[in-house]
Short mmCIF file of C-alpha atoms in Angstrom, two decimals:
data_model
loop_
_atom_site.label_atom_id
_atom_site.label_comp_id
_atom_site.label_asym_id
_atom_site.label_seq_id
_atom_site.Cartn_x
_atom_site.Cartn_y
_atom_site.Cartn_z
CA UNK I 1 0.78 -0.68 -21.67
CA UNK I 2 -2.89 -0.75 -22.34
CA UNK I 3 -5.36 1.42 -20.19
CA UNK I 4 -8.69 0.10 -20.06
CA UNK I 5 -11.84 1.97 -18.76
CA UNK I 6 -15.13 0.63 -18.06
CA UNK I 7 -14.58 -2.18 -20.48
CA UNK I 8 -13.04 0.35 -23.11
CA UNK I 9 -9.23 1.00 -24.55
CA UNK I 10 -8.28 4.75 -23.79
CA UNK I 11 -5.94 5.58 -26.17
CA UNK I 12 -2.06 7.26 -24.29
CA UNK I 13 -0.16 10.05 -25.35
CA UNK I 14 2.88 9.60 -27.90
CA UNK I 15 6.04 9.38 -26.07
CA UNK I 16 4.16 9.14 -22.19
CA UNK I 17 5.94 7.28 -19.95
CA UNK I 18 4.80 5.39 -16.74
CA UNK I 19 7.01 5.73 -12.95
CA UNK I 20 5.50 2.98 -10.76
CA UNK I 21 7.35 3.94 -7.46
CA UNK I 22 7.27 0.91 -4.81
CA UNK I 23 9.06 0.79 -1.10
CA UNK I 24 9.79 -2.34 1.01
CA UNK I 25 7.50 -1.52 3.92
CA UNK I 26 10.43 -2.82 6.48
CA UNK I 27 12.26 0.45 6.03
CA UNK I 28 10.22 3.18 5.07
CA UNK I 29 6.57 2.58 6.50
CA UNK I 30 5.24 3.01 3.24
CA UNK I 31 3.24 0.90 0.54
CA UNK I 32 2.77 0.86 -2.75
CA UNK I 33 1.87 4.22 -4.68
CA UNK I 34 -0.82 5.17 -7.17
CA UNK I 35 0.12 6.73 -10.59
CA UNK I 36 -0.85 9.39 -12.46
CA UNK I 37 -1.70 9.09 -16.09
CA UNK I 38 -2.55 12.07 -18.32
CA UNK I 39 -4.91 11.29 -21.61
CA UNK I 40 -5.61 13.18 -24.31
CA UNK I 41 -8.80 14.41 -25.06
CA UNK I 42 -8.45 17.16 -28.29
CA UNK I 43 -8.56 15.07 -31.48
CA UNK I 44 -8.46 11.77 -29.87
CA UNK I 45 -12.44 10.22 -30.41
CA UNK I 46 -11.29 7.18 -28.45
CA UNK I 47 -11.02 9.18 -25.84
CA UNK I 48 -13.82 11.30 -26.19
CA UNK I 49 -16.13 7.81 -26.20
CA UNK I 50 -14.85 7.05 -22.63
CA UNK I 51 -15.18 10.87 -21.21
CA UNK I 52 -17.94 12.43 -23.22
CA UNK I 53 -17.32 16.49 -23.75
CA UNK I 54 -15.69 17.18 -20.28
CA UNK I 55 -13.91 20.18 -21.91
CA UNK I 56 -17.06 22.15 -22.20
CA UNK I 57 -17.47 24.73 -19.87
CA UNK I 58 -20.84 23.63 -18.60
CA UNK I 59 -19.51 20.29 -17.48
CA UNK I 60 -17.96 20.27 -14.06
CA UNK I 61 -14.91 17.91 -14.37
CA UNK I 62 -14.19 15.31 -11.59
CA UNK I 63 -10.94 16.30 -9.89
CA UNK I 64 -10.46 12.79 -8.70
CA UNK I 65 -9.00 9.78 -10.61
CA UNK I 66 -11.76 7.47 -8.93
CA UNK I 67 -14.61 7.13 -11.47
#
C-alpha cells in the first residue's frame, strides 16, 4: 500500500497491517468505514517532512485525521 499526503509518500510501519471493514447496506444500515493508520514519526525523516515536529510540546497536535 502506498500512503500519500499532500502530494508526498509517508513512509508505514514494519509489519502494519490494514482492516478495511465494508457492510452491504441492505442488511445492516451501514456504509462503508474509515480506517485508521498509525505512522511513525521517531527516526523516520520521511515522515517528519510531511508533519513537521508535532512531538514537541509546544505544538498542539490535531486530534483529527482530516488535515
Amino acid at each position: 500500500m502506498i500512503l500519500t499526503i499532500n502530494g508526498k509518500q509517508a513512509a508505514l510501519k514494519k509489519g502494519a497491517s490494514i482492516e478495511y471493514v465494508s457492510e452491504n447496506r441492505i442488511f445492516t444500515d451501514a456504509d462503508d468505514y474509515s480506517m485508521e493508520i498509525e505512522l511513525p514519526l521517531a527516526d523516520c525523516p520521511q515522515n517528519l517532512d510531511i508533519f513537521g515536529m508535532i512531538t514537541r510540546k509546544e505544538v498542539c497536535a490535531a486530534t483529527s485525521s482530516s488535515r
